[in-house]
C-alpha cells in the first residue's frame, strides 16, 4: 500500500524504501494524517500498528503572547505501546522479507520517557532484541562469516551490526530519579543518544547539584576531591556512562 509519489532519494537502488516507520496509532484523524504524511514522504508504513481501541497520541503546543510556549500532551496509545508489540512488528517485517535478508543499517527509537511500557529494563531488553534481530553475518561465496572475521579487511567478508539510536523527549526534571530509571538501564544497548542541554542536565548529577555545591562552598562545608559533597550522589559513574555513548 506504499505511495508512489515519495520524495527524491526516499528509496534505495533496489526501489525499496530507505525509511520504515514503526509506530502505533488509532483509527482517527491524527492517525490518518500521519499515514498520509509518511506515504507522501516515500516512507514504508507496512510496520505501523493500528489499534482500533485507542486514540493516536497528540501534543498541542500553544504559543503565548509573551513569546513563551506551552505543551499539552495526551499520550493515548503510547501509554499501552509495549515492547512485545514493537518486536512483533519487526518479526513481521523479517517474515515478509525471508528472514531479514537485507536488514536496516540503523534503528532509531524515539521518546522512551513518553513510553511507560518501554522504559528501564524493558527498554534495554527491547533494544538488545532489535540488535540480535537485525545484526547478522554477511555471507560470501555461500560461506557465513564468523564473529572472529568481523574486522576482516575484505569488504565482502563483513559483519552487519545495526546502529541503534535513541532520541529523548519528555525528560521530567521534577522527578529526576524516574527520568534516570527510564533510561540508564538501557545505556549499554545504545550507540547514539540524542538529547538537548536541558535533558543532559537532568540526567547529569553534576549539573543538578551545582546549587548544592555553591551553597556548600559558601558555608565552608568539606567536599570530596571530585567537587561534590560527600552526602550527595556521585556524578562520575553517570557522566562516564553518558560519555561512553
PDB file of C-alpha atoms in Angstrom:
ATOM      1  CA  UNK A   1       0.000   0.000   0.000  1.00  0.00           C
ATOM      2  CA  UNK A   2       3.009   2.263  -0.402  1.00  0.00           C
ATOM      3  CA  UNK A   3       2.656   5.568  -2.201  1.00  0.00           C
ATOM      4  CA  UNK A   4       4.495   6.050  -5.467  1.00  0.00           C
ATOM      5  CA  UNK A   5       4.932   9.799  -5.049  1.00  0.00           C
ATOM      6  CA  UNK A   6       7.723   9.677  -2.464  1.00  0.00           C
ATOM      7  CA  UNK A   7      10.283  12.411  -2.276  1.00  0.00           C
ATOM      8  CA  UNK A   8      13.532  12.245  -4.206  1.00  0.00           C
ATOM      9  CA  UNK A   9      16.034   9.947  -2.553  1.00  0.00           C
ATOM     10  CA  UNK A  10      13.420   8.198  -0.424  1.00  0.00           C
ATOM     11  CA  UNK A  11      14.196   4.800  -1.979  1.00  0.00           C
ATOM     12  CA  UNK A  12      17.407   2.810  -2.387  1.00  0.00           C
ATOM     13  CA  UNK A  13      18.895   1.453  -5.611  1.00  0.00           C
ATOM     14  CA  UNK A  14      16.618  -1.589  -5.476  1.00  0.00           C
ATOM     15  CA  UNK A  15      13.493   0.549  -5.271  1.00  0.00           C
ATOM     16  CA  UNK A  16      12.871  -0.247  -1.607  1.00  0.00           C
ATOM     17  CA  UNK A  17      12.030   2.435   0.954  1.00  0.00           C
ATOM     18  CA  UNK A  18      15.067   3.673   2.858  1.00  0.00           C
ATOM     19  CA  UNK A  19      12.932   4.534   5.894  1.00  0.00           C
ATOM     20  CA  UNK A  20      10.372   2.267   7.525  1.00  0.00           C
ATOM     21  CA  UNK A  21       8.077   3.732  10.179  1.00  0.00           C
ATOM     22  CA  UNK A  22       7.179   1.603  13.187  1.00  0.00           C
ATOM     23  CA  UNK A  23       4.664   3.231  15.492  1.00  0.00           C
ATOM     24  CA  UNK A  24       1.218   2.730  16.994  1.00  0.00           C
ATOM     25  CA  UNK A  25      -1.758   4.863  16.033  1.00  0.00           C
ATOM     26  CA  UNK A  26      -5.528   4.879  16.351  1.00  0.00           C
ATOM     27  CA  UNK A  27      -8.111   4.901  13.536  1.00  0.00           C
ATOM     28  CA  UNK A  28      -8.688   8.628  13.863  1.00  0.00           C
ATOM     29  CA  UNK A  29      -7.937  11.878  12.056  1.00  0.00           C
ATOM     30  CA  UNK A  30      -4.499  12.285  13.655  1.00  0.00           C
ATOM     31  CA  UNK A  31      -3.519   8.718  12.751  1.00  0.00           C
ATOM     32  CA  UNK A  32      -4.739   9.067   9.181  1.00  0.00           C
ATOM     33  CA  UNK A  33      -2.859  12.351   8.855  1.00  0.00           C
ATOM     34  CA  UNK A  34       0.358  10.648   9.943  1.00  0.00           C
ATOM     35  CA  UNK A  35      -0.149   7.808   7.475  1.00  0.00           C
ATOM     36  CA  UNK A  36      -0.701  10.269   4.642  1.00  0.00           C
ATOM     37  CA  UNK A  37       2.386  12.265   5.624  1.00  0.00           C
ATOM     38  CA  UNK A  38       4.619   9.169   5.779  1.00  0.00           C
ATOM     39  CA  UNK A  39       3.397   7.876   2.434  1.00  0.00           C
ATOM     40  CA  UNK A  40       3.860  11.210   0.679  1.00  0.00           C
ATOM     41  CA  UNK A  41       7.398  11.286   2.067  1.00  0.00           C
ATOM     42  CA  UNK A  42       8.049   7.907   0.498  1.00  0.00           C
ATOM     43  CA  UNK A  43       8.496   6.005   3.769  1.00  0.00           C
ATOM     44  CA  UNK A  44       7.172   2.488   4.253  1.00  0.00           C
ATOM     45  CA  UNK A  45       4.122   2.228   6.508  1.00  0.00           C
ATOM     46  CA  UNK A  46       3.805  -1.560   6.499  1.00  0.00           C
ATOM     47  CA  UNK A  47       5.058  -1.847  10.090  1.00  0.00           C
ATOM     48  CA  UNK A  48       2.653   0.694  11.584  1.00  0.00           C
ATOM     49  CA  UNK A  49       0.281  -0.835  14.121  1.00  0.00           C
ATOM     50  CA  UNK A  50      -3.301   0.470  14.075  1.00  0.00           C
ATOM     51  CA  UNK A  51      -5.229  -0.225  17.279  1.00  0.00           C
ATOM     52  CA  UNK A  52      -8.962   0.293  16.979  1.00  0.00           C
ATOM     53  CA  UNK A  53      -9.315   0.582  20.752  1.00  0.00           C
ATOM     54  CA  UNK A  54      -7.108   3.639  21.280  1.00  0.00           C
ATOM     55  CA  UNK A  55      -6.540   7.167  20.011  1.00  0.00           C
ATOM     56  CA  UNK A  56      -3.386   8.444  18.379  1.00  0.00           C
ATOM     57  CA  UNK A  57      -1.019  10.279  20.723  1.00  0.00           C
ATOM     58  CA  UNK A  58      -1.143  14.025  20.283  1.00  0.00           C
ATOM     59  CA  UNK A  59       0.691  17.100  21.521  1.00  0.00           C
ATOM     60  CA  UNK A  60      -0.599  20.661  21.256  1.00  0.00           C
ATOM     61  CA  UNK A  61       1.938  23.480  21.514  1.00  0.00           C
ATOM     62  CA  UNK A  62       0.317  26.885  22.122  1.00  0.00           C
ATOM     63  CA  UNK A  63       2.449  29.992  21.626  1.00  0.00           C
ATOM     64  CA  UNK A  64       1.503  32.735  24.075  1.00  0.00           C
ATOM     65  CA  UNK A  65       1.544  36.488  23.502  1.00  0.00           C
ATOM     66  CA  UNK A  66       4.653  36.881  25.636  1.00  0.00           C
ATOM     67  CA  UNK A  67       6.524  34.561  23.268  1.00  0.00           C
ATOM     68  CA  UNK A  68       6.619  31.585  25.614  1.00  0.00           C
ATOM     69  CA  UNK A  69       5.406  28.169  24.534  1.00  0.00           C
ATOM     70  CA  UNK A  70       3.390  25.551  26.326  1.00  0.00           C
ATOM     71  CA  UNK A  71       2.866  21.869  25.629  1.00  0.00           C
ATOM     72  CA  UNK A  72      -0.237  19.789  26.329  1.00  0.00           C
ATOM     73  CA  UNK A  73       0.151  16.065  25.688  1.00  0.00           C
ATOM     74  CA  UNK A  74      -2.278  13.169  25.504  1.00  0.00           C
ATOM     75  CA  UNK A  75      -0.131  10.016  25.395  1.00  0.00           C
ATOM     76  CA  UNK A  76      -3.138   7.883  24.385  1.00  0.00           C
ATOM     77  CA  UNK A  77      -1.802   4.819  22.543  1.00  0.00           C
ATOM     78  CA  UNK A  78       1.744   5.499  23.786  1.00  0.00           C
ATOM     79  CA  UNK A  79       0.560   4.514  27.251  1.00  0.00           C
ATOM     80  CA  UNK A  80      -0.045   0.957  26.126  1.00  0.00           C
ATOM     81  CA  UNK A  81       2.555   0.540  23.376  1.00  0.00           C
ATOM     82  CA  UNK A  82       4.630  -2.409  24.576  1.00  0.00           C
ATOM     83  CA  UNK A  83       7.972  -3.942  23.646  1.00  0.00           C
ATOM     84  CA  UNK A  84       6.139  -7.126  22.684  1.00  0.00           C
ATOM     85  CA  UNK A  85       4.059  -5.218  20.131  1.00  0.00           C
ATOM     86  CA  UNK A  86       7.103  -3.463  18.702  1.00  0.00           C
ATOM     87  CA  UNK A  87       9.141  -6.655  18.414  1.00  0.00           C
ATOM     88  CA  UNK A  88       6.152  -8.398  16.894  1.00  0.00           C
ATOM     89  CA  UNK A  89       6.111  -5.867  14.076  1.00  0.00           C
ATOM     90  CA  UNK A  90       9.845  -6.382  13.500  1.00  0.00           C
ATOM     91  CA  UNK A  91       9.330 -10.130  13.313  1.00  0.00           C
ATOM     92  CA  UNK A  92       6.531  -9.475  10.838  1.00  0.00           C
ATOM     93  CA  UNK A  93       8.958  -7.464   8.721  1.00  0.00           C
ATOM     94  CA  UNK A  94      11.541 -10.254   8.811  1.00  0.00           C
ATOM     95  CA  UNK A  95       8.972 -12.872   7.862  1.00  0.00           C
ATOM     96  CA  UNK A  96       7.901 -10.774   4.883  1.00  0.00           C
ATOM     97  CA  UNK A  97      11.482 -10.482   3.717  1.00  0.00           C
ATOM     98  CA  UNK A  98      12.668 -14.061   4.094  1.00  0.00           C
ATOM     99  CA  UNK A  99      14.370 -13.695   7.462  1.00  0.00           C
ATOM    100  CA  UNK A 100      15.771 -10.157   7.259  1.00  0.00           C
ATOM    101  CA  UNK A 101      17.999 -10.816   4.260  1.00  0.00           C
ATOM    102  CA  UNK A 102      18.517  -7.051   3.907  1.00  0.00           C
ATOM    103  CA  UNK A 103      18.463  -5.733   7.485  1.00  0.00           C
ATOM    104  CA  UNK A 104      18.336  -1.973   8.088  1.00  0.00           C
ATOM    105  CA  UNK A 105      21.557  -0.141   8.833  1.00  0.00           C
ATOM    106  CA  UNK A 106      20.060   1.817  11.718  1.00  0.00           C
ATOM    107  CA  UNK A 107      17.190   1.649  14.202  1.00  0.00           C
ATOM    108  CA  UNK A 108      16.068   4.920  15.823  1.00  0.00           C
ATOM    109  CA  UNK A 109      13.761   4.736  18.831  1.00  0.00           C
ATOM    110  CA  UNK A 110      12.013   7.890  19.960  1.00  0.00           C
ATOM    111  CA  UNK A 111      10.981   9.110  23.370  1.00  0.00           C
ATOM    112  CA  UNK A 112      11.216   6.310  25.951  1.00  0.00           C
ATOM    113  CA  UNK A 113      10.203   8.786  28.673  1.00  0.00           C
ATOM    114  CA  UNK A 114       6.815   9.019  26.939  1.00  0.00           C
ATOM    115  CA  UNK A 115       6.514   5.227  26.600  1.00  0.00           C
ATOM    116  CA  UNK A 116       5.664   3.838  30.063  1.00  0.00           C
ATOM    117  CA  UNK A 117       5.950   0.217  28.929  1.00  0.00           C
ATOM    118  CA  UNK A 118       9.317   0.682  27.209  1.00  0.00           C
ATOM    119  CA  UNK A 119      11.497   2.076  29.945  1.00  0.00           C
ATOM    120  CA  UNK A 120      14.323   0.794  32.116  1.00  0.00           C
ATOM    121  CA  UNK A 121      14.948  -2.946  31.794  1.00  0.00           C
ATOM    122  CA  UNK A 122      12.118  -3.259  29.268  1.00  0.00           C
ATOM    123  CA  UNK A 123      13.845  -0.683  27.068  1.00  0.00           C
ATOM    124  CA  UNK A 124      17.182  -2.451  27.412  1.00  0.00           C
ATOM    125  CA  UNK A 125      15.819  -5.900  26.566  1.00  0.00           C
ATOM    126  CA  UNK A 126      13.881  -4.493  23.595  1.00  0.00           C
ATOM    127  CA  UNK A 127      16.946  -2.775  22.125  1.00  0.00           C
ATOM    128  CA  UNK A 128      19.067  -5.874  22.682  1.00  0.00           C
ATOM    129  CA  UNK A 129      16.498  -7.961  20.825  1.00  0.00           C
ATOM    130  CA  UNK A 130      16.479  -5.454  17.976  1.00  0.00           C
ATOM    131  CA  UNK A 131      20.257  -5.811  17.814  1.00  0.00           C
ATOM    132  CA  UNK A 132      20.011  -9.600  17.667  1.00  0.00           C
ATOM    133  CA  UNK A 133      17.281  -9.456  15.038  1.00  0.00           C
ATOM    134  CA  UNK A 134      18.954  -7.026  12.682  1.00  0.00           C
ATOM    135  CA  UNK A 135      22.649  -7.772  13.174  1.00  0.00           C
ATOM    136  CA  UNK A 136      23.939 -10.661  11.128  1.00  0.00           C
ATOM    137  CA  UNK A 137      26.943 -12.210   9.476  1.00  0.00           C
ATOM    138  CA  UNK A 138      27.148 -11.348   5.804  1.00  0.00           C
ATOM    139  CA  UNK A 139      27.636 -14.380   3.612  1.00  0.00           C
ATOM    140  CA  UNK A 140      30.340 -14.539   0.961  1.00  0.00           C
ATOM    141  CA  UNK A 141      30.564 -17.349  -1.584  1.00  0.00           C
ATOM    142  CA  UNK A 142      27.904 -19.260   0.378  1.00  0.00           C
ATOM    143  CA  UNK A 143      30.078 -19.291   3.495  1.00  0.00           C
ATOM    144  CA  UNK A 144      28.914 -17.484   6.614  1.00  0.00           C
ATOM    145  CA  UNK A 145      31.499 -15.187   8.159  1.00  0.00           C
ATOM    146  CA  UNK A 146      32.016 -15.924  11.836  1.00  0.00           C
ATOM    147  CA  UNK A 147      32.328 -13.343  14.597  1.00  0.00           C
ATOM    148  CA  UNK A 148      36.098 -13.774  14.519  1.00  0.00           C
ATOM    149  CA  UNK A 149      36.079 -12.373  10.989  1.00  0.00           C
ATOM    150  CA  UNK A 150      34.182  -9.187  11.834  1.00  0.00           C
ATOM    151  CA  UNK A 151      37.251  -6.977  11.448  1.00  0.00           C
ATOM    152  CA  UNK A 152      38.493  -8.535   8.208  1.00  0.00           C
ATOM    153  CA  UNK A 153      39.846  -6.187   5.549  1.00  0.00           C
ATOM    154  CA  UNK A 154      37.940  -7.999   2.819  1.00  0.00           C
ATOM    155  CA  UNK A 155      34.934  -5.784   2.122  1.00  0.00           C
ATOM    156  CA  UNK A 156      32.958  -8.847   1.009  1.00  0.00           C
ATOM    157  CA  UNK A 157      33.504 -10.575   4.337  1.00  0.00           C
ATOM    158  CA  UNK A 158      31.884  -8.429   6.940  1.00  0.00           C
ATOM    159  CA  UNK A 159      29.532  -8.436   9.898  1.00  0.00           C
ATOM    160  CA  UNK A 160      26.434  -6.259   9.769  1.00  0.00           C
ATOM    161  CA  UNK A 161      25.807  -4.602  13.131  1.00  0.00           C
ATOM    162  CA  UNK A 162      22.722  -2.423  13.190  1.00  0.00           C
ATOM    163  CA  UNK A 163      23.289   1.057  14.624  1.00  0.00           C
ATOM    164  CA  UNK A 164      20.879   1.805  17.481  1.00  0.00           C
ATOM    165  CA  UNK A 165      19.945   5.361  18.352  1.00  0.00           C
ATOM    166  CA  UNK A 166      17.594   6.741  20.991  1.00  0.00           C
ATOM    167  CA  UNK A 167      16.063  10.212  20.846  1.00  0.00           C
ATOM    168  CA  UNK A 168      14.856  11.795  24.083  1.00  0.00           C
ATOM    169  CA  UNK A 169      11.842  13.954  24.861  1.00  0.00           C
ATOM    170  CA  UNK A 170       9.664  14.353  27.930  1.00  0.00           C
ATOM    171  CA  UNK A 171      12.574  14.089  30.380  1.00  0.00           C
ATOM    172  CA  UNK A 172      10.963  15.392  33.571  1.00  0.00           C
ATOM    173  CA  UNK A 173      13.305  17.394  35.783  1.00  0.00           C
ATOM    174  CA  UNK A 174      10.736  17.384  38.604  1.00  0.00           C
ATOM    175  CA  UNK A 175      11.334  13.644  39.119  1.00  0.00           C
ATOM    176  CA  UNK A 176      14.998  13.073  38.443  1.00  0.00           C
ATOM    177  CA  UNK A 177      15.087   9.517  39.783  1.00  0.00           C
ATOM    178  CA  UNK A 178      12.275   8.443  37.464  1.00  0.00           C
ATOM    179  CA  UNK A 179      13.895  10.194  34.498  1.00  0.00           C
ATOM    180  CA  UNK A 180      17.132   8.299  35.053  1.00  0.00           C
ATOM    181  CA  UNK A 181      15.448   4.984  35.811  1.00  0.00           C
ATOM    182  CA  UNK A 182      13.673   5.144  32.448  1.00  0.00           C
ATOM    183  CA  UNK A 183      16.960   5.383  30.532  1.00  0.00           C
ATOM    184  CA  UNK A 184      20.038   4.305  32.462  1.00  0.00           C
ATOM    185  CA  UNK A 185      19.492   0.511  32.430  1.00  0.00           C
ATOM    186  CA  UNK A 186      19.488   0.677  28.609  1.00  0.00           C
ATOM    187  CA  UNK A 187      22.592   2.839  28.079  1.00  0.00           C
ATOM    188  CA  UNK A 188      24.784  -0.156  27.270  1.00  0.00           C
ATOM    189  CA  UNK A 189      22.486  -1.054  24.360  1.00  0.00           C
ATOM    190  CA  UNK A 190      22.541   2.431  22.789  1.00  0.00           C
ATOM    191  CA  UNK A 191      25.090   3.543  20.180  1.00  0.00           C
ATOM    192  CA  UNK A 192      23.861   7.126  19.758  1.00  0.00           C
ATOM    193  CA  UNK A 193      21.899   9.089  22.357  1.00  0.00           C
ATOM    194  CA  UNK A 194      20.285  12.288  21.089  1.00  0.00           C
ATOM    195  CA  UNK A 195      19.321  14.828  23.741  1.00  0.00           C
ATOM    196  CA  UNK A 196      19.363  18.558  24.361  1.00  0.00           C
ATOM    197  CA  UNK A 197      21.244  20.525  27.002  1.00  0.00           C
ATOM    198  CA  UNK A 198      18.338  20.661  29.455  1.00  0.00           C
ATOM    199  CA  UNK A 199      17.837  16.908  29.232  1.00  0.00           C
ATOM    200  CA  UNK A 200      21.546  16.360  29.789  1.00  0.00           C
ATOM    201  CA  UNK A 201      21.366  18.488  32.914  1.00  0.00           C
ATOM    202  CA  UNK A 202      18.526  16.403  34.305  1.00  0.00           C
ATOM    203  CA  UNK A 203      20.447  13.200  33.662  1.00  0.00           C
ATOM    204  CA  UNK A 204      23.763  14.528  34.984  1.00  0.00           C
ATOM    205  CA  UNK A 205      24.272  14.710  38.741  1.00  0.00           C
ATOM    206  CA  UNK A 206      26.907  17.425  38.499  1.00  0.00           C
ATOM    207  CA  UNK A 207      24.566  19.997  36.977  1.00  0.00           C
ATOM    208  CA  UNK A 208      21.675  19.068  39.233  1.00  0.00           C
ATOM    209  CA  UNK A 209      23.742  19.530  42.345  1.00  0.00           C
ATOM    210  CA  UNK A 210      25.502  22.721  41.267  1.00  0.00           C
ATOM    211  CA  UNK A 211      23.322  24.851  43.538  1.00  0.00           C
ATOM    212  CA  UNK A 212      24.039  22.497  46.439  1.00  0.00           C
ATOM    213  CA  UNK A 213      27.754  22.747  45.726  1.00  0.00           C
ATOM    214  CA  UNK A 214      27.635  26.545  45.669  1.00  0.00           C
ATOM    215  CA  UNK A 215      25.792  26.545  48.969  1.00  0.00           C
ATOM    216  CA  UNK A 216      28.265  24.077  50.437  1.00  0.00           C
ATOM    217  CA  UNK A 217      31.172  26.217  49.303  1.00  0.00           C
ATOM    218  CA  UNK A 218      29.693  29.346  50.870  1.00  0.00           C
ATOM    219  CA  UNK A 219      29.265  27.514  54.165  1.00  0.00           C
ATOM    220  CA  UNK A 220      32.775  26.077  54.060  1.00  0.00           C
ATOM    221  CA  UNK A 221      31.483  22.509  54.007  1.00  0.00           C
ATOM    222  CA  UNK A 222      34.039  19.805  53.203  1.00  0.00           C
ATOM    223  CA  UNK A 223      33.787  18.399  49.691  1.00  0.00           C
ATOM    224  CA  UNK A 224      35.294  15.338  48.064  1.00  0.00           C
ATOM    225  CA  UNK A 225      38.084  15.608  45.516  1.00  0.00           C
ATOM    226  CA  UNK A 226      35.634  15.365  42.617  1.00  0.00           C
ATOM    227  CA  UNK A 227      33.920  18.527  43.776  1.00  0.00           C
ATOM    228  CA  UNK A 228      30.790  17.002  45.317  1.00  0.00           C
ATOM    229  CA  UNK A 229      29.577  16.971  48.853  1.00  0.00           C
ATOM    230  CA  UNK A 230      30.165  13.585  50.439  1.00  0.00           C
ATOM    231  CA  UNK A 231      26.473  13.278  51.260  1.00  0.00           C
ATOM    232  CA  UNK A 232      25.302  13.953  47.700  1.00  0.00           C
ATOM    233  CA  UNK A 233      25.097  11.409  44.838  1.00  0.00           C
ATOM    234  CA  UNK A 234      28.345  10.954  42.940  1.00  0.00           C
ATOM    235  CA  UNK A 235      28.071  12.024  39.328  1.00  0.00           C
ATOM    236  CA  UNK A 236      31.147  10.269  37.925  1.00  0.00           C
ATOM    237  CA  UNK A 237      29.525   6.901  37.093  1.00  0.00           C
ATOM    238  CA  UNK A 238      26.585   8.568  35.365  1.00  0.00           C
ATOM    239  CA  UNK A 239      28.750  11.004  33.424  1.00  0.00           C
ATOM    240  CA  UNK A 240      31.027   8.154  32.404  1.00  0.00           C
ATOM    241  CA  UNK A 241      28.054   6.239  31.004  1.00  0.00           C
ATOM    242  CA  UNK A 242      26.868   9.243  29.026  1.00  0.00           C
ATOM    243  CA  UNK A 243      30.370   9.990  27.693  1.00  0.00           C
ATOM    244  CA  UNK A 244      30.822   6.387  26.582  1.00  0.00           C
ATOM    245  CA  UNK A 245      27.992   6.821  24.113  1.00  0.00           C
TER     246      UNK A 245
END
